[in-house]
């Protein structure tokens, strides 16, 4: 039997494998933008923007890319897409070296609403960014990735925890999640592990550990993302929520041609912890860029142009959606059962946990029809709380009509998640059409 190759899904796998953290996701996105001829901009410098030109701005774990339109923003508006680079995981504490019962461990804290039990008994590496003090005194930032199994969070043997059969697994994040890193030297006391992480980072970066000032490090599953399933119809990967939509929005921009409206892709950080940061959707990074394009440095800039442009703009907030789980189908609203590989999902909520309204839902569904792509709809069961995403935050901040969408997936917030191999290409196709609409 001949199986489809799913080239877009394969490229998604490569994108995720290159992006163990938001910092790496931004770096991989910037690399792809550079290859496509986009120009990096410094927020602290003046800009000279040209119609049809492609540009991007990096702020922390976020990156915003845009292609300047041929029309004036105050007359034709913007076409924006948004996603988020971060995923729930375990972050390394500032003072991280721990020694207990003859083991060297790392102090970690939970980031976002992770399914913590999925991190047990996994081969774990470490990745993120490190700040160094250079010989001249300058502080620099370096990416680091320890892509080998140096860490593990072992579960407790059933013989010592028989109540788990009836009471279920109950993990205390402070006590039960610090991973093992090595055996401690014989006779070591509580301070014996001091410096172990710094020495590791120094070796990886080729620097003196004493020059390390701080870090933003996450644990990571060292098993690569892959195409799976009996007929190669699935994607098994970490961080599908939400790097799958970062990939889709970025690919849509790179495939698009210049149009009248300025096309914007915003990949925010910190969605999983509320978006309240300079790099999050509650920050001003996108608003600042839109204002500079519409009012200050764009080729058709006009004082006060952003207010008029916002009224003529539309935004697609792309964050993965809950596909129906065959073992837990009763957790879904029975008339709204999105299927993996069933096409993009429009997400709606009467409590405004999603920003979709009837107008924006109709717009997105019409785009799917024009692209001959199947479309699905999702609402949470009325007796269950609904999650949220960047859509409502960005819509309120920017005053721009927004639709929340995503591809269906299983095991959201697990260390390993599942989605369909057919849906990535469908989402890119619809988003490309949106950006050029």
mmCIF file of N, CA and C in Angstrom, residues 234-295:
data_model
loop_
_atom_site.group_PDB
_atom_site.id
_atom_site.type_symbol
_atom_site.label_atom_id
_atom_site.label_comp_id
_atom_site.label_asym_id
_atom_site.label_seq_id
_atom_site.Cartn_x
_atom_site.Cartn_y
_atom_site.Cartn_z
ATOM 1 N N UNK A 234 -0.661 10.156 11.489
ATOM 2 C CA UNK A 234 -0.620 10.895 12.748
ATOM 3 C C UNK A 234 0.743 11.535 12.956
ATOM 4 N N UNK A 235 0.771 12.522 13.853
ATOM 5 C CA UNK A 235 2.014 13.125 14.312
ATOM 6 C C UNK A 235 2.096 12.916 15.818
ATOM 7 N N UNK A 236 3.178 12.296 16.275
ATOM 8 C CA UNK A 236 3.447 12.122 17.700
ATOM 9 C C UNK A 236 4.594 13.066 18.061
ATOM 10 N N UNK A 237 4.367 13.976 19.003
ATOM 11 C CA UNK A 237 5.378 15.004 19.244
ATOM 12 C C UNK A 237 5.157 15.699 20.581
ATOM 13 N N UNK A 238 6.220 16.269 21.127
ATOM 14 C CA UNK A 238 6.035 17.229 22.221
ATOM 15 C C UNK A 238 5.634 18.579 21.655
ATOM 16 N N UNK A 239 5.038 19.401 22.480
ATOM 17 C CA UNK A 239 4.822 20.832 22.177
ATOM 18 C C UNK A 239 3.948 21.114 20.961
ATOM 19 N N UNK A 240 3.121 20.152 20.546
ATOM 20 C CA UNK A 240 2.180 20.451 19.459
ATOM 21 C C UNK A 240 1.314 21.644 19.833
ATOM 22 N N UNK A 241 0.937 21.707 21.099
ATOM 23 C CA UNK A 241 0.297 22.900 21.652
ATOM 24 C C UNK A 241 1.410 23.791 22.195
ATOM 25 N N UNK A 242 1.920 24.821 21.462
ATOM 26 C CA UNK A 242 1.213 25.288 20.292
ATOM 27 C C UNK A 242 2.180 25.536 19.134
ATOM 28 N N UNK A 243 3.278 24.804 19.120
ATOM 29 C CA UNK A 243 4.223 24.998 18.018
ATOM 30 C C UNK A 243 3.649 24.548 16.683
ATOM 31 N N UNK A 244 2.644 23.671 16.705
ATOM 32 C CA UNK A 244 1.996 23.285 15.442
ATOM 33 C C UNK A 244 1.352 24.495 14.782
ATOM 34 N N UNK A 245 0.762 25.394 15.570
ATOM 35 C CA UNK A 245 0.145 26.586 14.998
ATOM 36 C C UNK A 245 1.172 27.683 14.729
ATOM 37 N N UNK A 246 2.264 27.726 15.488
ATOM 38 C CA UNK A 246 3.368 28.628 15.123
ATOM 39 C C UNK A 246 3.862 28.266 13.727
ATOM 40 N N UNK A 247 4.042 26.981 13.488
ATOM 41 C CA UNK A 247 4.513 26.507 12.190
ATOM 42 C C UNK A 247 3.506 26.858 11.099
ATOM 43 N N UNK A 248 2.233 26.648 11.361
ATOM 44 C CA UNK A 248 1.205 26.900 10.342
ATOM 45 C C UNK A 248 1.135 28.374 9.966
ATOM 46 N N UNK A 249 1.139 29.255 10.972
ATOM 47 C CA UNK A 249 1.042 30.686 10.677
ATOM 48 C C UNK A 249 2.296 31.177 9.952
ATOM 49 N N UNK A 250 3.456 30.682 10.372
ATOM 50 C CA UNK A 250 4.705 31.086 9.718
ATOM 51 C C UNK A 250 4.752 30.599 8.279
ATOM 52 N N UNK A 251 4.370 29.337 8.056
ATOM 53 C CA UNK A 251 4.370 28.798 6.696
ATOM 54 C C UNK A 251 3.411 29.561 5.800
ATOM 55 N N UNK A 252 2.267 29.944 6.347
ATOM 56 C CA UNK A 252 1.290 30.704 5.554
ATOM 57 C C UNK A 252 1.883 32.035 5.102
ATOM 58 N N UNK A 253 2.603 32.714 5.996
ATOM 59 C CA UNK A 253 3.227 33.980 5.625
ATOM 60 C C UNK A 253 4.304 33.776 4.570
ATOM 61 N N UNK A 254 5.133 32.744 4.751
ATOM 62 C CA UNK A 254 6.221 32.507 3.809
ATOM 63 C C UNK A 254 5.710 32.097 2.431
ATOM 64 N N UNK A 255 4.559 31.482 2.376
ATOM 65 C CA UNK A 255 3.977 31.095 1.092
ATOM 66 C C UNK A 255 3.239 32.245 0.410
ATOM 67 N N UNK A 256 2.857 33.245 1.194
ATOM 68 C CA UNK A 256 2.014 34.310 0.656
ATOM 69 C C UNK A 256 2.818 35.280 -0.208
ATOM 70 N N UNK A 257 2.091 35.969 -1.045
ATOM 71 C CA UNK A 257 2.642 37.085 -1.816
ATOM 72 C C UNK A 257 2.146 38.388 -1.199
ATOM 73 N N UNK A 258 2.843 39.457 -1.501
ATOM 74 C CA UNK A 258 2.407 40.766 -1.010
ATOM 75 C C UNK A 258 1.003 41.075 -1.529
ATOM 76 N N UNK A 259 0.195 41.675 -0.680
ATOM 77 C CA UNK A 259 -1.162 42.055 -1.060
ATOM 78 C C UNK A 259 -1.431 43.472 -0.565
ATOM 79 N N UNK A 260 -2.638 43.954 -0.744
ATOM 80 C CA UNK A 260 -2.952 45.312 -0.291
ATOM 81 C C UNK A 260 -2.762 45.472 1.209
ATOM 82 N N UNK A 261 -3.258 44.518 1.973
ATOM 83 C CA UNK A 261 -3.184 44.614 3.433
ATOM 84 C C UNK A 261 -1.834 44.121 3.933
ATOM 85 N N UNK A 262 -1.305 44.778 4.953
ATOM 86 C CA UNK A 262 -0.086 44.299 5.615
ATOM 87 C C UNK A 262 -0.401 43.009 6.355
ATOM 88 N N UNK A 263 0.434 42.000 6.122
ATOM 89 C CA UNK A 263 0.241 40.661 6.699
ATOM 90 C C UNK A 263 1.134 40.518 7.931
ATOM 91 N N UNK A 264 0.558 40.058 9.030
ATOM 92 C CA UNK A 264 1.285 39.990 10.297
ATOM 93 C C UNK A 264 1.142 38.606 10.910
ATOM 94 N N UNK A 265 2.259 38.049 11.387
ATOM 95 C CA UNK A 265 2.257 36.803 12.149
ATOM 96 C C UNK A 265 2.904 37.092 13.500
ATOM 97 N N UNK A 266 2.158 36.932 14.577
ATOM 98 C CA UNK A 266 2.661 37.184 15.931
ATOM 99 C C UNK A 266 2.737 35.869 16.687
ATOM 100 N N UNK A 267 3.944 35.467 17.052
ATOM 101 C CA UNK A 267 4.158 34.267 17.856
ATOM 102 C C UNK A 267 4.537 34.723 19.262
ATOM 103 N N UNK A 268 3.551 34.701 20.157
ATOM 104 C CA UNK A 268 3.730 35.222 21.509
ATOM 105 C C UNK A 268 4.317 34.167 22.441
ATOM 106 N N UNK A 269 4.892 34.629 23.532
ATOM 107 C CA UNK A 269 5.322 33.758 24.623
ATOM 108 C C UNK A 269 4.317 33.872 25.769
ATOM 109 N N UNK A 270 4.441 32.983 26.744
ATOM 110 C CA UNK A 270 3.766 33.059 28.045
ATOM 111 C C UNK A 270 2.251 32.906 27.997
ATOM 112 N N UNK A 271 1.708 32.330 26.919
ATOM 113 C CA UNK A 271 0.261 32.084 26.881
ATOM 114 C C UNK A 271 -0.156 31.114 27.975
ATOM 115 N N UNK A 272 0.682 30.107 28.236
ATOM 116 C CA UNK A 272 0.313 29.064 29.189
ATOM 117 C C UNK A 272 0.246 29.568 30.629
ATOM 118 N N UNK A 273 0.766 30.769 30.884
ATOM 119 C CA UNK A 273 0.714 31.327 32.238
ATOM 120 C C UNK A 273 0.000 32.669 32.251
ATOM 121 N N UNK A 274 -0.847 32.934 31.242
ATOM 122 C CA UNK A 274 -1.717 34.099 31.283
ATOM 123 C C UNK A 274 -1.394 35.235 30.342
ATOM 124 N N UNK A 275 -0.253 35.173 29.640
ATOM 125 C CA UNK A 275 0.121 36.165 28.622
ATOM 126 C C UNK A 275 0.512 37.519 29.182
ATOM 127 N N UNK A 276 0.613 37.649 30.497
ATOM 128 C CA UNK A 276 0.899 38.951 31.096
ATOM 129 C C UNK A 276 2.378 39.255 31.174
ATOM 130 N N UNK A 277 3.012 39.542 30.038
ATOM 131 C CA UNK A 277 4.435 39.872 30.002
ATOM 132 C C UNK A 277 4.709 40.748 28.787
ATOM 133 N N UNK A 278 5.923 41.268 28.696
ATOM 134 C CA UNK A 278 6.277 42.079 27.531
ATOM 135 C C UNK A 278 6.293 41.253 26.253
ATOM 136 N N UNK A 279 6.490 39.933 26.374
ATOM 137 C CA UNK A 279 6.511 39.060 25.204
ATOM 138 C C UNK A 279 5.186 38.339 24.987
ATOM 139 N N UNK A 280 4.203 38.582 25.864
ATOM 140 C CA UNK A 280 2.914 37.908 25.775
ATOM 141 C C UNK A 280 1.876 38.733 25.046
ATOM 142 N N UNK A 281 0.721 38.117 24.813
ATOM 143 C CA UNK A 281 -0.342 38.787 24.072
ATOM 144 C C UNK A 281 -0.900 39.987 24.821
ATOM 145 N N UNK A 282 -0.701 40.035 26.133
ATOM 146 C CA UNK A 282 -1.141 41.195 26.912
ATOM 147 C C UNK A 282 -0.140 42.337 26.836
ATOM 148 N N UNK A 283 1.065 42.043 26.336
ATOM 149 C CA UNK A 283 2.070 43.080 26.139
ATOM 150 C C UNK A 283 1.768 43.908 24.906
ATOM 151 N N UNK A 284 2.636 44.876 24.624
ATOM 152 C CA UNK A 284 2.340 45.842 23.564
ATOM 153 C C UNK A 284 3.112 45.611 22.276
ATOM 154 N N UNK A 285 3.813 44.472 22.151
ATOM 155 C CA UNK A 285 4.718 44.310 21.016
ATOM 156 C C UNK A 285 4.010 44.444 19.674
ATOM 157 N N UNK A 286 2.864 43.802 19.496
ATOM 158 C CA UNK A 286 2.168 43.867 18.210
ATOM 159 C C UNK A 286 1.550 45.244 18.011
ATOM 160 N N UNK A 287 0.972 45.812 19.048
ATOM 161 C CA UNK A 287 0.392 47.148 18.939
ATOM 162 C C UNK A 287 1.446 48.166 18.509
ATOM 163 N N UNK A 288 2.648 48.067 19.080
ATOM 164 C CA UNK A 288 3.728 48.984 18.724
ATOM 165 C C UNK A 288 4.096 48.837 17.252
ATOM 166 N N UNK A 289 4.203 47.592 16.776
ATOM 167 C CA UNK A 289 4.561 47.356 15.373
ATOM 168 C C UNK A 289 3.474 47.891 14.441
ATOM 169 N N UNK A 290 2.228 47.601 14.752
ATOM 170 C CA UNK A 290 1.133 48.090 13.909
ATOM 171 C C UNK A 290 1.118 49.618 13.870
ATOM 172 N N UNK A 291 1.380 50.241 14.997
ATOM 173 C CA UNK A 291 1.373 51.704 15.033
ATOM 174 C C UNK A 291 2.522 52.272 14.203
ATOM 175 N N UNK A 292 3.676 51.653 14.278
ATOM 176 C CA UNK A 292 4.807 52.156 13.495
ATOM 177 C C UNK A 292 4.552 52.000 12.001
ATOM 178 N N UNK A 293 3.895 50.885 11.618
ATOM 179 C CA UNK A 293 3.569 50.686 10.205
ATOM 180 C C UNK A 293 2.492 51.664 9.754
ATOM 181 N N UNK A 294 1.444 51.825 10.567
ATOM 182 C CA UNK A 294 0.276 52.610 10.145
ATOM 183 C C UNK A 294 0.456 54.102 10.311
ATOM 184 N N UNK A 295 1.267 54.534 11.305
ATOM 185 C CA UNK A 295 1.285 55.954 11.655
ATOM 186 C C UNK A 295 2.640 56.633 11.537
#
